[in-house]
mmCIF file of C-alpha atoms in Angstrom:
data_model
loop_
_atom_site.group_PDB
_atom_site.id
_atom_site.type_symbol
_atom_site.label_atom_id
_atom_site.label_comp_id
_atom_site.label_asym_id
_atom_site.label_seq_id
_atom_site.Cartn_x
_atom_site.Cartn_y
_atom_site.Cartn_z
ATOM 1 C CA ASP A 251 -57.711 -101.103 50.293
ATOM 2 C CA ASN A 252 -54.661 -103.225 51.098
ATOM 3 C CA ARG A 253 -52.367 -100.369 50.651
ATOM 4 C CA HIS A 254 -54.076 -97.971 52.559
ATOM 5 C CA ALA A 255 -53.975 -100.575 55.632
ATOM 6 C CA LEU A 256 -50.406 -100.732 55.389
ATOM 7 C CA GLN A 257 -49.885 -97.237 55.698
ATOM 8 C CA GLU A 258 -52.277 -96.744 58.532
ATOM 9 C CA PHE A 259 -51.091 -99.662 60.421
ATOM 10 C CA SER A 260 -46.841 -98.598 59.993
ATOM 11 C CA LYS A 261 -48.112 -94.906 61.814
ATOM 12 C CA ASN A 262 -48.526 -97.622 65.088
ATOM 13 C CA VAL A 263 -45.103 -98.882 64.922
ATOM 14 C CA TYR A 264 -41.448 -98.021 65.058
ATOM 15 C CA GLY A 265 -38.794 -98.071 62.595
ATOM 16 C CA LYS A 266 -39.285 -97.683 58.774
ATOM 17 C CA PHE A 267 -41.588 -98.728 56.388
ATOM 18 C CA ALA A 268 -41.515 -98.857 52.592
ATOM 19 C CA LEU A 269 -44.620 -100.024 49.887
ATOM 20 C CA THR A 270 -44.058 -101.291 46.637
ATOM 21 C CA ARG A 271 -46.433 -103.177 44.055
ATOM 22 C CA ASN A 272 -45.268 -105.655 41.643
ATOM 23 C CA GLU A 273 -47.321 -108.078 39.017
ATOM 24 C CA ASN A 274 -47.646 -110.463 41.840
ATOM 25 C CA GLY A 275 -49.212 -108.193 43.951
ATOM 26 C CA ILE A 276 -48.146 -105.605 46.681
ATOM 27 C CA TYR A 277 -45.315 -106.374 48.788
ATOM 28 C CA GLY A 278 -45.228 -104.312 52.311
ATOM 29 C CA LYS A 279 -41.930 -104.449 54.451
ATOM 30 C CA ILE A 280 -41.927 -102.975 58.079
ATOM 31 C CA ASP A 281 -38.155 -102.829 59.558
ATOM 32 C CA LEU A 282 -37.336 -102.319 63.033
ATOM 33 C CA HIS A 283 -33.995 -104.083 63.044
ATOM 34 C CA HIS A 284 -32.210 -100.842 63.073
ATOM 35 C CA ASP A 285 -34.183 -99.224 66.402
ATOM 36 C CA ASP A 286 -31.757 -98.872 69.453
ATOM 37 C CA ARG A 287 -35.328 -99.811 71.479
ATOM 38 C CA PHE A 288 -34.486 -103.439 70.060
ATOM 39 C CA LYS A 289 -31.381 -104.963 71.021
ATOM 40 C CA GLY A 290 -32.610 -108.804 71.565
ATOM 41 C CA GLU A 291 -33.532 -111.625 68.981
ATOM 42 C CA HIS A 292 -34.273 -110.352 65.378
ATOM 43 C CA MET A 293 -36.578 -111.927 63.672
ATOM 44 C CA GLN A 294 -37.597 -112.285 59.755
ATOM 45 C CA ILE A 295 -41.057 -113.063 59.123
ATOM 46 C CA ALA A 296 -43.354 -113.329 55.748
ATOM 47 C CA ILE A 297 -47.118 -113.391 55.352
ATOM 48 C CA CYS A 298 -48.350 -114.768 52.521
ATOM 49 C CA ASP A 299 -52.179 -114.386 52.246
ATOM 50 C CA ASP A 300 -54.390 -113.740 49.341
ATOM 51 C CA SER A 301 -56.981 -112.301 51.970
ATOM 52 C CA ALA A 302 -55.973 -108.262 52.786
ATOM 53 C CA LYS A 303 -58.356 -108.647 56.189
ATOM 54 C CA ASP A 304 -56.567 -111.810 57.168
ATOM 55 C CA THR A 305 -53.228 -110.415 56.354
ATOM 56 C CA LYS A 306 -53.943 -107.128 58.200
ATOM 57 C CA LEU A 307 -54.744 -109.294 61.753
ATOM 58 C CA MET A 308 -51.758 -111.241 61.085
ATOM 59 C CA ARG A 309 -49.677 -108.473 60.813
ATOM 60 C CA GLU A 310 -50.991 -107.087 63.870
ATOM 61 C CA TYR A 311 -50.587 -110.586 66.251
ATOM 62 C CA ILE A 312 -46.760 -110.320 64.732
ATOM 63 C CA CYS A 313 -46.316 -106.982 65.792
ATOM 64 C CA ARG A 314 -47.697 -107.227 68.845
ATOM 65 C CA TYR A 315 -46.070 -110.339 70.033
ATOM 66 C CA CYS A 316 -42.524 -108.854 68.828
ATOM 67 C CA SER A 317 -43.473 -105.961 71.123
ATOM 68 C CA GLU A 318 -44.090 -107.690 74.053
ATOM 69 C CA ASN A 319 -41.081 -109.537 73.700
ATOM 70 C CA ASP A 320 -38.515 -107.087 72.949
ATOM 71 C CA ILE A 321 -37.744 -108.892 69.166
ATOM 72 C CA ALA A 322 -36.340 -106.564 66.360
ATOM 73 C CA TYR A 323 -38.337 -107.682 63.231
ATOM 74 C CA GLU A 324 -39.144 -107.492 59.311
ATOM 75 C CA ILE A 325 -42.558 -108.250 58.060
ATOM 76 C CA SER A 326 -42.573 -109.017 54.136
ATOM 77 C CA GLU A 327 -45.896 -109.646 52.786
ATOM 78 C CA ALA A 328 -47.117 -111.496 49.853
ATOM 79 C CA ALA A 329 -50.352 -111.859 48.236
ATOM 80 C CA SER A 330 -50.029 -115.341 46.591
ATOM 81 C CA GLY A 331 -47.239 -117.987 46.671
ATOM 82 C CA GLU A 332 -45.751 -116.926 43.250
ATOM 83 C CA ALA A 333 -44.861 -113.709 45.215
ATOM 84 C CA LEU A 334 -43.707 -115.138 48.001
ATOM 85 C CA ILE A 335 -41.032 -117.524 46.337
ATOM 86 C CA LYS A 336 -40.097 -114.350 44.431
ATOM 87 C CA LEU A 337 -38.741 -112.174 47.760
ATOM 88 C CA SER A 338 -35.403 -111.362 48.103
ATOM 89 C CA ASN A 339 -33.612 -113.644 50.451
ATOM 90 C CA ILE A 340 -36.676 -115.674 51.088
ATOM 91 C CA ALA A 341 -34.564 -118.741 51.745
ATOM 92 C CA ASP A 342 -32.901 -116.674 54.874
ATOM 93 C CA TYR A 343 -36.057 -115.696 56.560
ATOM 94 C CA ASP A 344 -36.948 -117.293 60.158
ATOM 95 C CA CYS A 345 -40.848 -118.340 59.626
ATOM 96 C CA ILE A 346 -43.160 -118.115 57.023
ATOM 97 C CA CYS A 347 -47.340 -117.503 58.084
ATOM 98 C CA MET A 348 -49.104 -118.951 55.469
ATOM 99 C CA ASP A 349 -52.814 -119.746 54.064
ATOM 100 C CA ILE A 350 -52.965 -123.100 52.568
ATOM 101 C CA TYR A 351 -56.136 -122.226 50.591
ATOM 102 C CA MET A 352 -54.992 -119.454 47.687
ATOM 103 C CA ASP A 353 -55.837 -118.897 43.930
ATOM 104 C CA GLN A 354 -53.534 -120.630 42.104
ATOM 105 C CA MET A 355 -50.452 -121.855 44.001
ATOM 106 C CA ASN A 356 -51.904 -123.098 47.042
ATOM 107 C CA GLY A 357 -49.474 -123.045 50.424
ATOM 108 C CA ILE A 358 -48.579 -126.697 50.394
ATOM 109 C CA ASP A 359 -47.185 -126.377 46.544
ATOM 110 C CA THR A 360 -45.578 -123.116 47.608
ATOM 111 C CA ALA A 361 -43.750 -124.857 50.484
ATOM 112 C CA GLY A 362 -42.495 -127.152 48.268
ATOM 113 C CA CYS A 363 -41.343 -124.633 45.905
ATOM 114 C CA LEU A 364 -39.486 -122.785 48.934
ATOM 115 C CA ALA A 365 -38.133 -126.268 49.789
ATOM 116 C CA LYS A 366 -35.950 -126.732 46.635
ATOM 117 C CA MET A 367 -35.262 -123.320 46.917
ATOM 118 C CA GLY A 368 -32.955 -124.060 50.321
ATOM 119 C CA TYR A 369 -35.808 -122.487 52.565
ATOM 120 C CA ASP A 370 -35.756 -124.786 56.183
ATOM 121 C CA GLY A 371 -37.360 -122.417 58.288
ATOM 122 C CA GLY A 372 -40.167 -122.734 60.156
ATOM 123 C CA TYR A 373 -43.763 -122.209 58.539
ATOM 124 C CA ILE A 374 -47.379 -121.254 60.646
ATOM 125 C CA PHE A 375 -49.967 -122.587 58.586
ATOM 126 C CA GLU A 376 -53.469 -121.185 58.118
ATOM 127 C CA THR A 377 -56.577 -122.091 57.033
ATOM 128 C CA SER A 378 -60.131 -122.787 57.166
ATOM 129 C CA SER A 379 -60.159 -126.199 56.967
ATOM 130 C CA GLU A 380 -58.170 -129.107 58.349
ATOM 131 C CA GLU A 381 -58.519 -131.165 55.010
ATOM 132 C CA HIS A 382 -54.203 -130.889 54.687
ATOM 133 C CA VAL A 383 -53.013 -130.928 58.065
ATOM 134 C CA PHE A 384 -51.408 -134.043 57.379
ATOM 135 C CA LYS A 385 -50.002 -133.070 54.191
ATOM 136 C CA SER A 386 -48.363 -129.609 55.663
ATOM 137 C CA PHE A 387 -46.517 -131.696 58.405
ATOM 138 C CA GLU A 388 -43.832 -132.868 55.376
ATOM 139 C CA PHE A 389 -42.807 -129.501 55.992
ATOM 140 C CA ASN A 390 -41.196 -127.806 59.242
ATOM 141 C CA VAL A 391 -44.315 -126.479 60.779
ATOM 142 C CA VAL A 392 -44.436 -124.816 63.918
ATOM 143 C CA ASP A 393 -48.113 -124.961 64.571
ATOM 144 C CA TYR A 394 -51.609 -125.108 62.514
ATOM 145 C CA LEU A 395 -53.712 -122.745 62.942
ATOM 146 C CA VAL A 396 -57.713 -122.887 61.828
ATOM 147 C CA LYS A 397 -59.455 -119.543 60.890
ATOM 148 C CA PRO A 398 -60.776 -117.773 63.266
ATOM 149 C CA PHE A 399 -57.932 -118.109 65.318
ATOM 150 C CA SER A 400 -57.091 -115.901 68.813
ATOM 151 C CA TYR A 401 -54.210 -113.916 69.405
ATOM 152 C CA GLU A 402 -53.404 -116.216 72.436
ATOM 153 C CA GLN A 403 -53.220 -119.207 69.875
ATOM 154 C CA PHE A 404 -50.576 -117.473 67.680
ATOM 155 C CA GLU A 405 -49.117 -116.693 70.686
ATOM 156 C CA ARG A 406 -48.736 -120.423 71.218
ATOM 157 C CA ALA A 407 -47.108 -120.812 68.152
ATOM 158 C CA MET A 408 -44.941 -118.056 68.437
ATOM 159 C CA ASN A 409 -43.387 -119.423 71.584
ATOM 160 C CA LYS A 410 -42.592 -122.830 69.674
ATOM 161 C CA LEU A 411 -41.034 -121.056 67.124
ATOM 162 C CA MET A 412 -39.051 -118.785 69.770
ATOM 163 C CA LYS A 413 -37.950 -122.427 71.669
ATOM 164 C CA ASN A 414 -37.126 -123.860 68.164
ATOM 165 C CA LYS A 415 -34.604 -120.626 67.333
ATOM 166 C CA LYS A 416 -32.934 -120.698 70.578
ATOM 167 C CA ASP A 417 -32.575 -124.567 70.399
ATOM 168 C CA GLY A 418 -30.796 -125.064 67.073
ATOM 169 C CA GLY A 419 -32.174 -122.085 64.896
ATOM 170 C CA GLY A 420 -31.400 -118.246 65.073
ATOM 171 C CA SER A 421 -29.646 -116.243 62.402
ATOM 172 C CA ILE A 422 -26.300 -114.193 62.620
ATOM 173 C CA GLU A 423 -25.791 -110.636 61.046
ATOM 174 C CA ILE A 424 -22.573 -110.271 58.678
ATOM 175 C CA SER A 425 -21.860 -107.591 56.172
ATOM 176 C CA VAL A 426 -21.835 -108.683 52.450
ATOM 177 C CA GLY A 427 -21.295 -105.768 49.971
ATOM 178 C CA GLY A 428 -21.322 -102.945 52.527
ATOM 179 C CA ALA A 429 -24.705 -104.200 53.409
ATOM 180 C CA ALA A 430 -26.200 -106.005 56.592
ATOM 181 C CA ARG A 431 -27.441 -109.573 55.933
ATOM 182 C CA HIS A 432 -28.757 -112.172 58.052
ATOM 183 C CA ILE A 433 -28.025 -115.756 57.797
ATOM 184 C CA PRO A 434 -29.901 -118.756 59.480
ATOM 185 C CA ILE A 435 -27.227 -120.644 61.935
ATOM 186 C CA ARG A 436 -28.838 -124.158 61.293
ATOM 187 C CA GLN A 437 -27.491 -123.548 57.298
ATOM 188 C CA ILE A 438 -23.398 -122.819 58.061
ATOM 189 C CA TYR A 439 -21.383 -125.830 57.608
ATOM 190 C CA TYR A 440 -18.166 -124.005 58.367
ATOM 191 C CA VAL A 441 -16.435 -120.261 58.525
ATOM 192 C CA GLU A 442 -12.949 -119.961 56.939
ATOM 193 C CA THR A 443 -10.951 -116.785 56.857
ATOM 194 C CA GLY A 444 -11.010 -115.290 53.223
ATOM 195 C CA GLN A 445 -8.934 -112.189 51.481
ATOM 196 C CA ASN A 446 -8.933 -109.223 52.975
ATOM 197 C CA HIS A 447 -9.333 -110.489 56.496
ATOM 198 C CA GLY A 448 -12.706 -111.214 55.560
ATOM 199 C CA THR A 449 -14.814 -114.281 55.989
ATOM 200 C CA LEU A 450 -16.532 -117.413 53.556
ATOM 201 C CA PHE A 451 -19.302 -118.587 55.159
ATOM 202 C CA HIS A 452 -19.439 -122.513 53.449
ATOM 203 C CA MET A 453 -23.510 -123.088 53.515
ATOM 204 C CA LYS A 454 -25.889 -125.556 52.767
ATOM 205 C CA GLU A 455 -26.516 -124.737 49.201
ATOM 206 C CA ASP A 456 -23.533 -121.738 48.425
ATOM 207 C CA VAL A 457 -20.800 -119.532 49.618
ATOM 208 C CA ILE A 458 -21.240 -116.517 50.702
ATOM 209 C CA GLU A 459 -18.350 -114.011 51.071
ATOM 210 C CA ALA A 460 -18.466 -111.263 53.742
ATOM 211 C CA THR A 461 -16.216 -108.665 55.126
ATOM 212 C CA THR A 462 -16.944 -109.571 58.850
ATOM 213 C CA LEU A 463 -13.855 -110.633 60.589
ATOM 214 C CA ILE A 464 -13.461 -114.027 61.890
ATOM 215 C CA SER A 465 -13.162 -112.984 65.766
ATOM 216 C CA GLU A 466 -16.799 -111.091 65.137
ATOM 217 C CA VAL A 467 -18.678 -114.085 63.673
ATOM 218 C CA GLU A 468 -16.793 -116.239 66.481
ATOM 219 C CA GLU A 469 -18.592 -113.777 69.100
ATOM 220 C CA GLN A 470 -21.801 -113.739 67.452
ATOM 221 C CA LEU A 471 -21.612 -117.806 67.572
ATOM 222 C CA ARG A 472 -20.450 -118.000 70.972
ATOM 223 C CA PRO A 473 -23.821 -118.558 72.620
ATOM 224 C CA TYR A 474 -24.282 -121.848 70.114
ATOM 225 C CA GLU A 475 -22.549 -124.595 71.966
ATOM 226 C CA ASN A 476 -22.278 -126.797 68.341
ATOM 227 C CA PHE A 477 -19.707 -124.154 66.766
ATOM 228 C CA TYR A 478 -15.958 -124.643 67.469
ATOM 229 C CA ARG A 479 -13.061 -122.763 66.181
ATOM 230 C CA CYS A 480 -10.795 -125.814 65.281
ATOM 231 C CA HIS A 481 -7.866 -123.403 63.955
ATOM 232 C CA ARG A 482 -6.910 -120.008 63.607
ATOM 233 C CA SER A 483 -8.685 -120.243 60.425
ATOM 234 C CA TYR A 484 -11.852 -121.835 60.996
ATOM 235 C CA ILE A 485 -14.884 -122.228 62.689
ATOM 236 C CA VAL A 486 -17.342 -125.490 61.903
ATOM 237 C CA ASN A 487 -20.327 -126.519 62.700
ATOM 238 C CA MET A 488 -20.063 -130.043 64.924
ATOM 239 C CA ASP A 489 -23.750 -131.151 63.896
ATOM 240 C CA ASN A 490 -22.473 -131.197 60.125
ATOM 241 C CA VAL A 491 -19.426 -133.092 61.676
ATOM 242 C CA THR A 492 -19.215 -136.810 60.355
ATOM 243 C CA GLY A 493 -15.581 -137.708 61.814
ATOM 244 C CA ALA A 494 -11.620 -136.685 62.247
ATOM 245 C CA GLU A 495 -8.216 -137.741 61.766
ATOM 246 C CA GLY A 496 -5.544 -135.954 62.529
ATOM 247 C CA THR A 497 -5.866 -132.402 61.871
ATOM 248 C CA SER A 498 -8.580 -133.149 59.038
ATOM 249 C CA VAL A 499 -12.336 -132.394 60.330
ATOM 250 C CA PHE A 500 -14.728 -134.017 57.780
ATOM 251 C CA LEU A 501 -18.060 -132.329 57.084
ATOM 252 C CA LYS A 502 -21.459 -134.280 55.659
ATOM 253 C CA ASN A 503 -20.951 -132.453 52.121
ATOM 254 C CA GLY A 504 -17.921 -134.160 51.804
ATOM 255 C CA GLU A 505 -15.418 -131.336 52.231
ATOM 256 C CA ASN A 506 -12.740 -131.410 55.437
ATOM 257 C CA VAL A 507 -11.079 -128.831 56.576
ATOM 258 C CA GLN A 508 -7.557 -128.595 58.570
#
């Protein structure tokens, strides 16, 4: 069954493995982030499919791709759209590989719910029909794979995702309440120094208080040319700047920093 398949597959990958069940189905997670062999990119990917066979294949494809490309990764699994939207921090994920045809809530409706929750990562939609192909592109679709699809087709989709990630996506790791959390670059409006030398991340939907030093944040953001430290206490995302006057910088969300 699905539980046995997850446990068997976990023996063939590096990292920690956990498996729990809730009222919406089985949720599995493979976490390679803290493995010393993976020091490059980090990806959070969710699989949402009500077919155990298709979920297993997608998991194998993801693990193969990430292993071949030295990418640290976390895989979360949900057997329904309802279970997917209940996953912790789902809005922070880089990609969701989702079947469009599922019982109860289908993939298109699930994507609509996730958009309202603030998710703006990529989608790799998978299905047995092209009926909803145009409807699905209302969202940030990386690729649309018609079942059955090969590893080479999936690899091309992941290459697109990684290019998008490098061009304007990606995430940085911060410390929140003593735990590591990855936040998407694209959702940051600005960062400011908080209390006790910590930082406040002003995001698209909320404000996150972290214990990470602003100098450490600046170092992580250095590869992204759209971030600028305009003041010793502020780092702003220039993509969200509407103008400046004197020492004030005006942002798309109506705030200004100075």
